[in-house]
Structures are given as structure tokens and as C-alpha cells.
PDB file of C-alpha atoms in Angstrom:
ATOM      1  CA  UNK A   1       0.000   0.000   0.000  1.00 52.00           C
ATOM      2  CA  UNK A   2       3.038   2.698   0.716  1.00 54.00           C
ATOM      3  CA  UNK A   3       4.711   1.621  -2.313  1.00 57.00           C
ATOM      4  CA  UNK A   4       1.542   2.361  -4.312  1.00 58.00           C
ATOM      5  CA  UNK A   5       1.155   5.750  -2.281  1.00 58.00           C
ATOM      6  CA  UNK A   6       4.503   6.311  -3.127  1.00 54.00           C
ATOM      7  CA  UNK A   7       4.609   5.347  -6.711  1.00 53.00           C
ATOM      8  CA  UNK A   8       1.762   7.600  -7.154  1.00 57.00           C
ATOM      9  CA  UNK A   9       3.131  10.620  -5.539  1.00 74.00           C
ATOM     10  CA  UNK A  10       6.287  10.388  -6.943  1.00 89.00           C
ATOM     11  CA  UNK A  11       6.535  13.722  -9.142  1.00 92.00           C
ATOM     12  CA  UNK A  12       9.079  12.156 -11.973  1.00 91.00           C
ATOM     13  CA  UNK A  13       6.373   9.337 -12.791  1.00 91.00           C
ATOM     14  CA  UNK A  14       3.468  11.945 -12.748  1.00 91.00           C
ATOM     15  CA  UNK A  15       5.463  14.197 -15.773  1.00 92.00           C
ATOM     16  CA  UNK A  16       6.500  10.500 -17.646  1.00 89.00           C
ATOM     17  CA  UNK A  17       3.141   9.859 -17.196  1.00 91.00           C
ATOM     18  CA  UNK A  18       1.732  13.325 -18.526  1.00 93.00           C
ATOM     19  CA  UNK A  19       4.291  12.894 -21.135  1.00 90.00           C
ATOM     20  CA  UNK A  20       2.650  10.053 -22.890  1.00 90.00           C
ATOM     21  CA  UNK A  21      -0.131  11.242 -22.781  1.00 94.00           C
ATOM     22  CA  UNK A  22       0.699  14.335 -24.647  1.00 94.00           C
ATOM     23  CA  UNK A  23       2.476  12.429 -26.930  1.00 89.00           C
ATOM     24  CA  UNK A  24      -0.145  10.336 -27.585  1.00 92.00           C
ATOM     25  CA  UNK A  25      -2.150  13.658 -27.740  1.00 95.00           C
ATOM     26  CA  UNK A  26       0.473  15.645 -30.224  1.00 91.00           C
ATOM     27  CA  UNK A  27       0.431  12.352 -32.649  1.00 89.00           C
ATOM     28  CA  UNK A  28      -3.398  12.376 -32.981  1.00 92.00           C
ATOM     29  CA  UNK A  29      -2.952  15.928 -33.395  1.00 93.00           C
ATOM     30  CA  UNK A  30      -0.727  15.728 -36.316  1.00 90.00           C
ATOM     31  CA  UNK A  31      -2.558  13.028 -37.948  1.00 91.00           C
ATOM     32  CA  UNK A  32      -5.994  15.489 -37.629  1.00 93.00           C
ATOM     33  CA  UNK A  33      -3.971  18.115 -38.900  1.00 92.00           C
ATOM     34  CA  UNK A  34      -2.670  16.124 -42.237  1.00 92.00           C
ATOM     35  CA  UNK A  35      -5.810  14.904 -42.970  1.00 93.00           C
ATOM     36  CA  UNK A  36      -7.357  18.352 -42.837  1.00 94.00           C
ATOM     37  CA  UNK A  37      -4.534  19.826 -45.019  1.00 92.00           C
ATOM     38  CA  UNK A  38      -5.111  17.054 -47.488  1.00 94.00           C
ATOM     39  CA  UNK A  39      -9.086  17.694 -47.430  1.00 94.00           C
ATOM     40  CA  UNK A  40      -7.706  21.588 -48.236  1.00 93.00           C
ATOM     41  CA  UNK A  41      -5.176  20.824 -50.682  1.00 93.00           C
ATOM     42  CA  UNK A  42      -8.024  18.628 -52.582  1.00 95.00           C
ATOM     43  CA  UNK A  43     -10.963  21.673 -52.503  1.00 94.00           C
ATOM     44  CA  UNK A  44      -8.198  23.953 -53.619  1.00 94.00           C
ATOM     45  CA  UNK A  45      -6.674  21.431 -56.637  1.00 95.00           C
ATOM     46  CA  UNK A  46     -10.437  21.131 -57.476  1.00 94.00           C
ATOM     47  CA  UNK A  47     -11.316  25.123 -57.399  1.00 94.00           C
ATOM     48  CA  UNK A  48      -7.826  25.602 -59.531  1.00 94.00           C
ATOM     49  CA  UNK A  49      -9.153  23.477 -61.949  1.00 95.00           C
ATOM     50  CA  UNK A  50     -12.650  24.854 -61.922  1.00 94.00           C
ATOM     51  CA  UNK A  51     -10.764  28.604 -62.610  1.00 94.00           C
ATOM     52  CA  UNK A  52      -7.919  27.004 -65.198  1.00 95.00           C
ATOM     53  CA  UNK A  53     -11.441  25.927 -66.887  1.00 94.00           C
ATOM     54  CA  UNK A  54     -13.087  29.236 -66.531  1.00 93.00           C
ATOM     55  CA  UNK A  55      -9.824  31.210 -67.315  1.00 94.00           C
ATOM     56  CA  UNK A  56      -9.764  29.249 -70.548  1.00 94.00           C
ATOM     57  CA  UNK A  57     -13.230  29.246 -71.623  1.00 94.00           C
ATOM     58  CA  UNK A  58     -12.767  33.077 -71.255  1.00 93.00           C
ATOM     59  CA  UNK A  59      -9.701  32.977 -73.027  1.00 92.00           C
ATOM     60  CA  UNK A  60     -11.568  31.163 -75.657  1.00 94.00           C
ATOM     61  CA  UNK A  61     -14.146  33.477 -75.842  1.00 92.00           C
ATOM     62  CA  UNK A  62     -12.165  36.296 -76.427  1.00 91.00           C
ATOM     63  CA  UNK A  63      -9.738  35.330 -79.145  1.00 93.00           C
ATOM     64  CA  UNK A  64     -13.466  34.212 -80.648  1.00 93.00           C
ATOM     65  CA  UNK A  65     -14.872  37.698 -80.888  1.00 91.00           C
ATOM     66  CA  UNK A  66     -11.384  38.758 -81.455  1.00 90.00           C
ATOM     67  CA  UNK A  67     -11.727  37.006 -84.507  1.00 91.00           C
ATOM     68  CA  UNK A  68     -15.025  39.043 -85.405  1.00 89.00           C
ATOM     69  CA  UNK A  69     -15.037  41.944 -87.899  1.00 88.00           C
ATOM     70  CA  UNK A  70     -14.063  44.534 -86.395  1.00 89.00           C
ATOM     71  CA  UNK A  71     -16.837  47.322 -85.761  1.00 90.00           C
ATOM     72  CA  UNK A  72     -17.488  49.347 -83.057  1.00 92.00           C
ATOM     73  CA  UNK A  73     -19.752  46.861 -81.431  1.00 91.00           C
ATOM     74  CA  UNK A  74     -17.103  43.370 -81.912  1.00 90.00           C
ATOM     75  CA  UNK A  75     -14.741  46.216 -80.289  1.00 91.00           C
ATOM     76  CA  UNK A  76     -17.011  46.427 -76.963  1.00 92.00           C
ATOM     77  CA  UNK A  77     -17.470  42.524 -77.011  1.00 91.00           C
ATOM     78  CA  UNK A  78     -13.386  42.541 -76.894  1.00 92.00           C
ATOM     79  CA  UNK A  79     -13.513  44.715 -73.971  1.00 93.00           C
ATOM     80  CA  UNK A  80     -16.245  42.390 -72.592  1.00 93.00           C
ATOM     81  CA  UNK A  81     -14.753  39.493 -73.512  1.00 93.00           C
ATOM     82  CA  UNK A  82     -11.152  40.294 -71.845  1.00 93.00           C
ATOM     83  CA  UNK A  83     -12.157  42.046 -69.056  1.00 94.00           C
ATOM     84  CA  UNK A  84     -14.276  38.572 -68.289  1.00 93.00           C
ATOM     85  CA  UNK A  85     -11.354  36.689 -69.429  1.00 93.00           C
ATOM     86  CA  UNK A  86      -8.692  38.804 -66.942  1.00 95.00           C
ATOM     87  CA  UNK A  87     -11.107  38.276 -64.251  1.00 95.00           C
ATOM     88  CA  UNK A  88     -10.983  34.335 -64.971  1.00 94.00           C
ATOM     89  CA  UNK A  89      -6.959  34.285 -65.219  1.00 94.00           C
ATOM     90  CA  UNK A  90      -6.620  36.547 -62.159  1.00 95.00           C
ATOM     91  CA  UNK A  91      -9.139  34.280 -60.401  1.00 94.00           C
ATOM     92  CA  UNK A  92      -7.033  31.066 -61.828  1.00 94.00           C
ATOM     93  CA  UNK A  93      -4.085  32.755 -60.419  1.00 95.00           C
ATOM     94  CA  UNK A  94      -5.959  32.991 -56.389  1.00 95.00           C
ATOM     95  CA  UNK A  95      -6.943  29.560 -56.861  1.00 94.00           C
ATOM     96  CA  UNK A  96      -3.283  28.710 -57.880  1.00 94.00           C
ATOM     97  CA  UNK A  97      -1.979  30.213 -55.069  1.00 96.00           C
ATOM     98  CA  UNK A  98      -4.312  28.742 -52.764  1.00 94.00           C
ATOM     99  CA  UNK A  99      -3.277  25.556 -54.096  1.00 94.00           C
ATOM    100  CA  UNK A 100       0.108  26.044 -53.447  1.00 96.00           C
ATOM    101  CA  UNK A 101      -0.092  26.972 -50.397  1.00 95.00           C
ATOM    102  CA  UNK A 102      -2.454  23.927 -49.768  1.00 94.00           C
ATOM    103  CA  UNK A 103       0.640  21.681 -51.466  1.00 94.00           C
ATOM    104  CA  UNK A 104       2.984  23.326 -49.089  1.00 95.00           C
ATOM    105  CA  UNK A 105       1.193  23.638 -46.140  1.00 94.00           C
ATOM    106  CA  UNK A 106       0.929  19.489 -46.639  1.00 94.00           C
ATOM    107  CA  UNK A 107       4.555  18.852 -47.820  1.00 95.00           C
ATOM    108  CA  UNK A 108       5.220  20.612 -44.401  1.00 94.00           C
ATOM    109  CA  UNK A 109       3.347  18.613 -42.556  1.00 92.00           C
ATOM    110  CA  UNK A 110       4.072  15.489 -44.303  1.00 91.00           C
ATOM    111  CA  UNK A 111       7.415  16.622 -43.591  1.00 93.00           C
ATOM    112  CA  UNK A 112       6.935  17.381 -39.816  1.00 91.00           C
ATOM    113  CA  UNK A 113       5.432  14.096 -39.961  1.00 89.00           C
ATOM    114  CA  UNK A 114       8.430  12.275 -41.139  1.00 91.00           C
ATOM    115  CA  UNK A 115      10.714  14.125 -38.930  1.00 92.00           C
ATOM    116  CA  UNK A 116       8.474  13.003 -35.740  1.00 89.00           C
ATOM    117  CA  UNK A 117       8.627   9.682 -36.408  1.00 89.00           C
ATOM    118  CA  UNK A 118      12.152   9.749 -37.188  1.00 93.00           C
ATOM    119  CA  UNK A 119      12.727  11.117 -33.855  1.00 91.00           C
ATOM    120  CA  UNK A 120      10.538   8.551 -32.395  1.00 89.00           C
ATOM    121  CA  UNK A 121      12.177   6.298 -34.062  1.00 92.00           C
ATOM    122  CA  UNK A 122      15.687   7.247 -32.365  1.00 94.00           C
ATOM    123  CA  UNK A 123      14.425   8.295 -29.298  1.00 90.00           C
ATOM    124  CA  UNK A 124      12.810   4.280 -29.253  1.00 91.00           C
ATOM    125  CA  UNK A 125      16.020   2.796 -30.571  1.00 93.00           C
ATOM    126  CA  UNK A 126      17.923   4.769 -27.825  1.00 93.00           C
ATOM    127  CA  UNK A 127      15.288   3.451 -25.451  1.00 90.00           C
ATOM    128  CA  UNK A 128      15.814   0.301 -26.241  1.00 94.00           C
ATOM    129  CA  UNK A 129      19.604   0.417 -26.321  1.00 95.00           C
ATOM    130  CA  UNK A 130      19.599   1.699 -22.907  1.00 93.00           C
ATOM    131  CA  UNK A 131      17.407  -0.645 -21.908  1.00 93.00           C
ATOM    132  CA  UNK A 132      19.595  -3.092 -23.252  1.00 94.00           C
ATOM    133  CA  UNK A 133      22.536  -1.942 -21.689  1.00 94.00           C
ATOM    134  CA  UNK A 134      20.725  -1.807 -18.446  1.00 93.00           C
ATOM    135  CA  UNK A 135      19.840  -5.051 -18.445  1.00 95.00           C
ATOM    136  CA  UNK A 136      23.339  -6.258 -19.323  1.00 93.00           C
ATOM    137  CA  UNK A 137      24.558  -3.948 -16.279  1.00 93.00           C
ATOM    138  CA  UNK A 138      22.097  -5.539 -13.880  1.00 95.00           C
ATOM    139  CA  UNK A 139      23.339  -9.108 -15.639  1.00 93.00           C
ATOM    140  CA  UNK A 140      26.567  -8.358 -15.033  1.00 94.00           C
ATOM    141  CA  UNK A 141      25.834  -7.276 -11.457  1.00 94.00           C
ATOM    142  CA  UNK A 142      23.715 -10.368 -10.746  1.00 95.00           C
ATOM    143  CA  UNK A 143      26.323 -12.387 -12.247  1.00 94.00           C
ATOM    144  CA  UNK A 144      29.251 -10.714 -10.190  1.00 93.00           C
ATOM    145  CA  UNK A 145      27.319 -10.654  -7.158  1.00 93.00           C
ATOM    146  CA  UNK A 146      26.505 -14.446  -7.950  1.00 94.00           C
ATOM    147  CA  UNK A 147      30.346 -15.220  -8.159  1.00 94.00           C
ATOM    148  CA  UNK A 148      30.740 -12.835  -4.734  1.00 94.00           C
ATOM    149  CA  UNK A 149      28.151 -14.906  -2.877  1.00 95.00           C
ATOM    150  CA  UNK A 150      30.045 -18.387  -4.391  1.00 92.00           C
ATOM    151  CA  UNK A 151      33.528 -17.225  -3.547  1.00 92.00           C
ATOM    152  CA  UNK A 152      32.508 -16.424  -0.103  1.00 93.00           C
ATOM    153  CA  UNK A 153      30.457 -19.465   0.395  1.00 94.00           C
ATOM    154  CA  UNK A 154      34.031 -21.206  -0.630  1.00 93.00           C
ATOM    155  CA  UNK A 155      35.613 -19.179   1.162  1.00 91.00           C
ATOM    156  CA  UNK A 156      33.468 -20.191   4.010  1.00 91.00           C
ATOM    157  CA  UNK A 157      34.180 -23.849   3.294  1.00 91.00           C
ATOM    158  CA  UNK A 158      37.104 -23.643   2.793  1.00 90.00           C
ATOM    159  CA  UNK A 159      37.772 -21.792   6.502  1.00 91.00           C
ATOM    160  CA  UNK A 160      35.577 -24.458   8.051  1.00 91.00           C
ATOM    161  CA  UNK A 161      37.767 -27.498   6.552  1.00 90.00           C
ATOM    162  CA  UNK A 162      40.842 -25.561   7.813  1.00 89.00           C
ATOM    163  CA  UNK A 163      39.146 -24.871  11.467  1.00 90.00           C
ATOM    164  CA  UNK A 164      37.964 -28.570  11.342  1.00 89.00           C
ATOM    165  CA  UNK A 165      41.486 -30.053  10.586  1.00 88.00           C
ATOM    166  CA  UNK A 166      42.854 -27.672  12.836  1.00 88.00           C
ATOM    167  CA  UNK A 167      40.700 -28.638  15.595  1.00 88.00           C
ATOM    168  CA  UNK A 168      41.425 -32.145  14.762  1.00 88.00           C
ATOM    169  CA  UNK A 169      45.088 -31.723  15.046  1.00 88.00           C
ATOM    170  CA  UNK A 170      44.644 -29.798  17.978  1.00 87.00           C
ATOM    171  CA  UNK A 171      42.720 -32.815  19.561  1.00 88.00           C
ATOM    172  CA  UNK A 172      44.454 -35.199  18.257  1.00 87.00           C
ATOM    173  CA  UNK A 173      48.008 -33.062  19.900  1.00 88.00           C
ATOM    174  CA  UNK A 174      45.968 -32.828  22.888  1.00 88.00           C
ATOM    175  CA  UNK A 175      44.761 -36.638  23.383  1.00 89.00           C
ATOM    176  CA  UNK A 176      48.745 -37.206  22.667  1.00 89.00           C
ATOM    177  CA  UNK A 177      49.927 -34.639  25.314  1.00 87.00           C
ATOM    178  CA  UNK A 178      47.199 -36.023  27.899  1.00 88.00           C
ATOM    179  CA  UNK A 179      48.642 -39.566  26.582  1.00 90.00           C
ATOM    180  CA  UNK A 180      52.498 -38.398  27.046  1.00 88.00           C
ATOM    181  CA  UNK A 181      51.036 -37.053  30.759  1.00 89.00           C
ATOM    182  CA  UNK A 182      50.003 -39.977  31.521  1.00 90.00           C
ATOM    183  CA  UNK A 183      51.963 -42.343  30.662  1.00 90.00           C
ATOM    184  CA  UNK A 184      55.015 -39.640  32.353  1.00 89.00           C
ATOM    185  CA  UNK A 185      52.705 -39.661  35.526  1.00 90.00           C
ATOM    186  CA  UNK A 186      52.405 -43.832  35.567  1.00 90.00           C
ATOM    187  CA  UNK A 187      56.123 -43.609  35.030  1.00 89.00           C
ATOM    188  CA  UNK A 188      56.428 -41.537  37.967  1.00 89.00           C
ATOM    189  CA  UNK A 189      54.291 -43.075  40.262  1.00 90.00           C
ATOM    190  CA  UNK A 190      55.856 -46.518  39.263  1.00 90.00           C
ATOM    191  CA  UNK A 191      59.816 -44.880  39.848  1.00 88.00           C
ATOM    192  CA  UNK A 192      58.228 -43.106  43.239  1.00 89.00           C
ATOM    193  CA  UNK A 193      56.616 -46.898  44.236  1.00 90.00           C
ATOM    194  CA  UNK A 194      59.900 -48.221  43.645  1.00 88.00           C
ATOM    195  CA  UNK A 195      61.889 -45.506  45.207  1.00 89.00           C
ATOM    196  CA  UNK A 196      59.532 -46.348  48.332  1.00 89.00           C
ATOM    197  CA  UNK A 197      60.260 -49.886  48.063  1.00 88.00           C
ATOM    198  CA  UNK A 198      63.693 -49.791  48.277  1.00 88.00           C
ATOM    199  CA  UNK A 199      63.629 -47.348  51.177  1.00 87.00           C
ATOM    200  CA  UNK A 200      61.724 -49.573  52.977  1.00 88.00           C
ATOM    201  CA  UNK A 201      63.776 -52.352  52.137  1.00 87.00           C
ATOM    202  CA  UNK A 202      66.848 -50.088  53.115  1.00 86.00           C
ATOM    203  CA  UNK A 203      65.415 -49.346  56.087  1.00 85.00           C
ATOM    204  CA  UNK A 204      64.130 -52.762  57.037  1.00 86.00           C
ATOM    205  CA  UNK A 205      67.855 -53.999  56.215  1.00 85.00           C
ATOM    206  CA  UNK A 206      69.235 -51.058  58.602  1.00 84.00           C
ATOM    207  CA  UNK A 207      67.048 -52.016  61.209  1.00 84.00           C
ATOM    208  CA  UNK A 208      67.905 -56.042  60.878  1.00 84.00           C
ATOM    209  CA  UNK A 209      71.641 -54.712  61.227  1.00 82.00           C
ATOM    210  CA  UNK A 210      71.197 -52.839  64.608  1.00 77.00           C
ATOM    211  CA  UNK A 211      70.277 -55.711  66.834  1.00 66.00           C
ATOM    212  CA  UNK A 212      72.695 -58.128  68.171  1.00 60.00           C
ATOM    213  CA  UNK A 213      73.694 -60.821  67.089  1.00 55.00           C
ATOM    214  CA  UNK A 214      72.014 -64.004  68.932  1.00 55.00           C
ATOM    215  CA  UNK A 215      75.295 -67.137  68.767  1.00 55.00           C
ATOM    216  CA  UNK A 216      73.531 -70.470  68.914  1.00 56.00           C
ATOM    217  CA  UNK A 217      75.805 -73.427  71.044  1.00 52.00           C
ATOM    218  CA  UNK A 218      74.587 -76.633  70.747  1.00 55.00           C
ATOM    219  CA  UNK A 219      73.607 -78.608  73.638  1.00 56.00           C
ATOM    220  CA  UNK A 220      73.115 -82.239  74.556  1.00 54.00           C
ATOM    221  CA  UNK A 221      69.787 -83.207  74.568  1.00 54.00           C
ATOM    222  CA  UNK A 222      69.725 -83.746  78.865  1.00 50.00           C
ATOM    223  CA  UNK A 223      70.975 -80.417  79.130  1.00 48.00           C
ATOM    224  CA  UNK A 224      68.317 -78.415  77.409  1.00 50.00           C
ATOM    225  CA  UNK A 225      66.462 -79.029  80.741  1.00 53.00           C
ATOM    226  CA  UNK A 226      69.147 -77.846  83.212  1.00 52.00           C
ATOM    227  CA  UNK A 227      67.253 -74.356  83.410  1.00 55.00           C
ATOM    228  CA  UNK A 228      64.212 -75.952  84.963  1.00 51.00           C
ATOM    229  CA  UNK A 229      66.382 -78.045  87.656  1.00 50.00           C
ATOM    230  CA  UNK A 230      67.589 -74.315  88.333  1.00 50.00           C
ATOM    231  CA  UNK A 231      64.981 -72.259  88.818  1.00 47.00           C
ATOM    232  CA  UNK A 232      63.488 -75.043  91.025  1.00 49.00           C
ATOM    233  CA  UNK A 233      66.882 -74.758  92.775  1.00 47.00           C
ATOM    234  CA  UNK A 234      66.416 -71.348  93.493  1.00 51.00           C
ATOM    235  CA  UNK A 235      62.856 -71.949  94.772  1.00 51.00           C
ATOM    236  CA  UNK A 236      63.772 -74.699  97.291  1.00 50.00           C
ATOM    237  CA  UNK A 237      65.308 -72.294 100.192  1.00 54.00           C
ATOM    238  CA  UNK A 238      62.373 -70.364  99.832  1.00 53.00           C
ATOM    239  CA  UNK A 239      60.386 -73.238 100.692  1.00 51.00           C
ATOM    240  CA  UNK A 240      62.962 -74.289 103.455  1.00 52.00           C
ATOM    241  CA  UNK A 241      62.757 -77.933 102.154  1.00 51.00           C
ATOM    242  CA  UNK A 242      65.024 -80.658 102.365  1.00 52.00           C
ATOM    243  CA  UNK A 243      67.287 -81.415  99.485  1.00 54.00           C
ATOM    244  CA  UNK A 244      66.126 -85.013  97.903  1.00 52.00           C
ATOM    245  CA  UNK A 245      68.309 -87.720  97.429  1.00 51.00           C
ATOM    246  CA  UNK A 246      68.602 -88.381  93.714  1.00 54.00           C
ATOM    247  CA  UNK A 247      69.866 -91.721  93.092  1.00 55.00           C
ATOM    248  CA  UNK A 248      73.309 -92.658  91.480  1.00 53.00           C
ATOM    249  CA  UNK A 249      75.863 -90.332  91.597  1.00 56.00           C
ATOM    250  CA  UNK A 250      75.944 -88.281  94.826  1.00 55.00           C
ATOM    251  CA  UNK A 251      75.045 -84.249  94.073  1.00 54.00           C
ATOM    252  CA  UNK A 252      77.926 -81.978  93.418  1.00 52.00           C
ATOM    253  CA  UNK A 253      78.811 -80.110  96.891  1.00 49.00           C
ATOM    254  CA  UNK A 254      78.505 -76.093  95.829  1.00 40.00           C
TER     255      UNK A 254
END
């Protein structure tokens, strides 16, 4: 609706407008006018005949009574006769004029005719070259901005394959660097494990070495027991008992 509104208020498409229309006008015009001139030019070639007819029937007449005996009366019948006759040829010589003018008026117009569509003719050539031109230009813009639009889309590919790749190198650097970390953090953990092992070990080995060493004599099998016999050796005073009498060999005076 505003681009109607606007269309119709626009003052350069009112005057194009308007200037059909007088055109359209001004070629009607001329073609009334022609037509007019040609209805003029045939009344006046048809009254110049009618006078070149009179004229010479006048003419006629007077080189008749010309031809009379001359008396006093064939003298007023020349004076008659040429005065009509002078009449006729000066009334041939209006119409002639007339009829020229009607000739040129339509060889003019004929004329302005031909011109008019000549220009018309140029004016719609040059119309149509221009709009040929202009419709090459706006071809030639479509196509260019048709190969701008393709190039970028490329272009836009092409970025996209190179931020894809890139992104797949970068993850493919990064799953390797986490990979190299680790693998460098197992091997750590493994070297610390072992470090801690051997520490340990080191230590445990240290510690062995500290205490004393323990010699091992080997008794008889009846001596083993001697410690007993002691300690119940040691209890007897405290008990204030009598020593018994072992058997055999008498006991060993202290």
C-alpha cells in the first residue's frame, strides 16, 4: 500500500506519465492536422481546376470575338470578352496560389510528420539500447554478485575445513599430550613406588643390622632341661625344704 502511495506521488512518474499522454495527444494531433490539409489541398486542386477551366473558356471566348469583324460593337465585345477573361486568369491565379499553399502547407506537414517519427524512431532505438545496456549492467551485477556470494560461500568452506582439521590436530596433539602425561605420571608413580620400596627395604635392612647378634651353642639333649632343675633350685630355700636324694651319683657339693 506505501509503495503504491509512493509510486503515485512520486513527481518524476506523474510528468513521464503526462508525457505520454501528450504524446499520444500531439500524434493524434498531427494526424488530424494532415488529414485536414489534405481535405484543403483537394478543394483547392479542385477550385484551380474549376478557374484554369473558366480562365480558358474566357480565353476562348475572347480570341473568338477577337476574330469578329471589327466594328465598333465586336470592339465592346473585346472589352467584354477580356475584361471577363482577366477576371478568370486573375481568379485562376488565387486559386493557384491557394493551391500552393495547400501543397505546401501538406509537404510541411508530411514533412513534420516524417521528422516526428524519425525522432521517435531514435528516441525508441535509444530506449531500447539503454534498456539493453541496463539489463546487461544488472546481468553483469547479478552475475558478479553471484560469483561474490560463491567465492565467499568457498571461502566459508574452505575456513571451516581448515578450522575442522585444525581442531582435529589440535585434539588429536591434545589426546597425545594427555597420553604423554600420563603415561610420564604412571612412570612416575611406578619410579616413586619403587623408590619407596627400596627405602623400605633399606630401612628394614638397617634395622635387621642394629640388633645383636644371637650365637647359637649346641647342647646335649639332657641339658636343654638344666634351666628348669635351676629355677626349682632357686625356689627350694624359699620353701625351706630338704634337698632329695637323687639316686646314682651323689650331688655336686657347691
Amino acid at each position: 500500500m506505501a509503495a503504491k502511495k509512493a509510486k503515485a506521488t512520486d513527481p518524476v512518474a506523474a510528468l513521464e506519465s503526462q508525457l505520454a499522454q501528450l504524446t499520444d495527444q500531439l500524434t493524434k494531433a498531427r494526424a488530424a492536422k494532415n488529414k485536414s490539409l489534405e481535405a484543403e489541398l483537394a478543394k483547392a486542386t479542385k477550385a484551380a481546376a474549376a478557374a484554369a477551366k473558366k480562365a480558358a473558356s474566357a480565353k476562348a471566348k475572347l480570341n473568338a470575338v477577337r476574330a469578329k469583324k471589327k466594328t465598333p460593337a465586336q470592339a465592346k465585345q473585346v472589352q467584354a470578352a477580356k475584361k471577363a477573361a482577366d477576371t478568370e486568369a486573375a481568379a485562376l491565379k488565387a486559386a493557384k496560389t491557394v493551391l500552393a499553399d495547400a501543397k505546401a502547407a501538406v509537404t510541411a506537414a508530411k514533412a513534420e510528420a516524417k521528422r516526428a517519427a524519425a525522432v521517435a524512431k531514435v528516441i525508441a532505438k535509444e530506449e531500447a539500447a539503454l534498456a539493453k545496456a541496463e539489463a546487461k549492467k544488472a546481468k553483469a551485477a547479478a552475475a558478479k554478485e553471484k560469483a561474490a556470494a560463491k567465492k565467499a560461500a568457498a571461502k566459508e568452506k574452505l575456513a571451516a575445513k581448515k578450522a575442522g582439521a585444525k581442531a582435529k590436530v589440535a585434539a588429536k596433539k591434545a589426546a597425545a599430550k594427555e597420553k604423554a602425561a600420563a603415561k610420564k605420571a604412571a612412570a612416575k608413580a611406578k619410579l616413586a613406588a619403587k623408590k619407596a620400596a627400596a627405602k623400605q627395604k633399606a630401612a628394614a635392612k638397617k634395622a635387621t643390622a642394629k640388633k645383636p647378634a644371637v650365637k647359637k651353642v649346641a647342647k646335649p639333649a639332657a641339658a636343654k632341661k638344666a634351666p628348669v632343675k635351676k629355677a626349682a633350685a632357686k625356689k627350694a630355700p624359699a620353701k625351706k625344704a630338704a634337698p632329695a636324694k637323687r639316686r646314682g651319683r651323689p650331688a655336686k657339693k657347691a
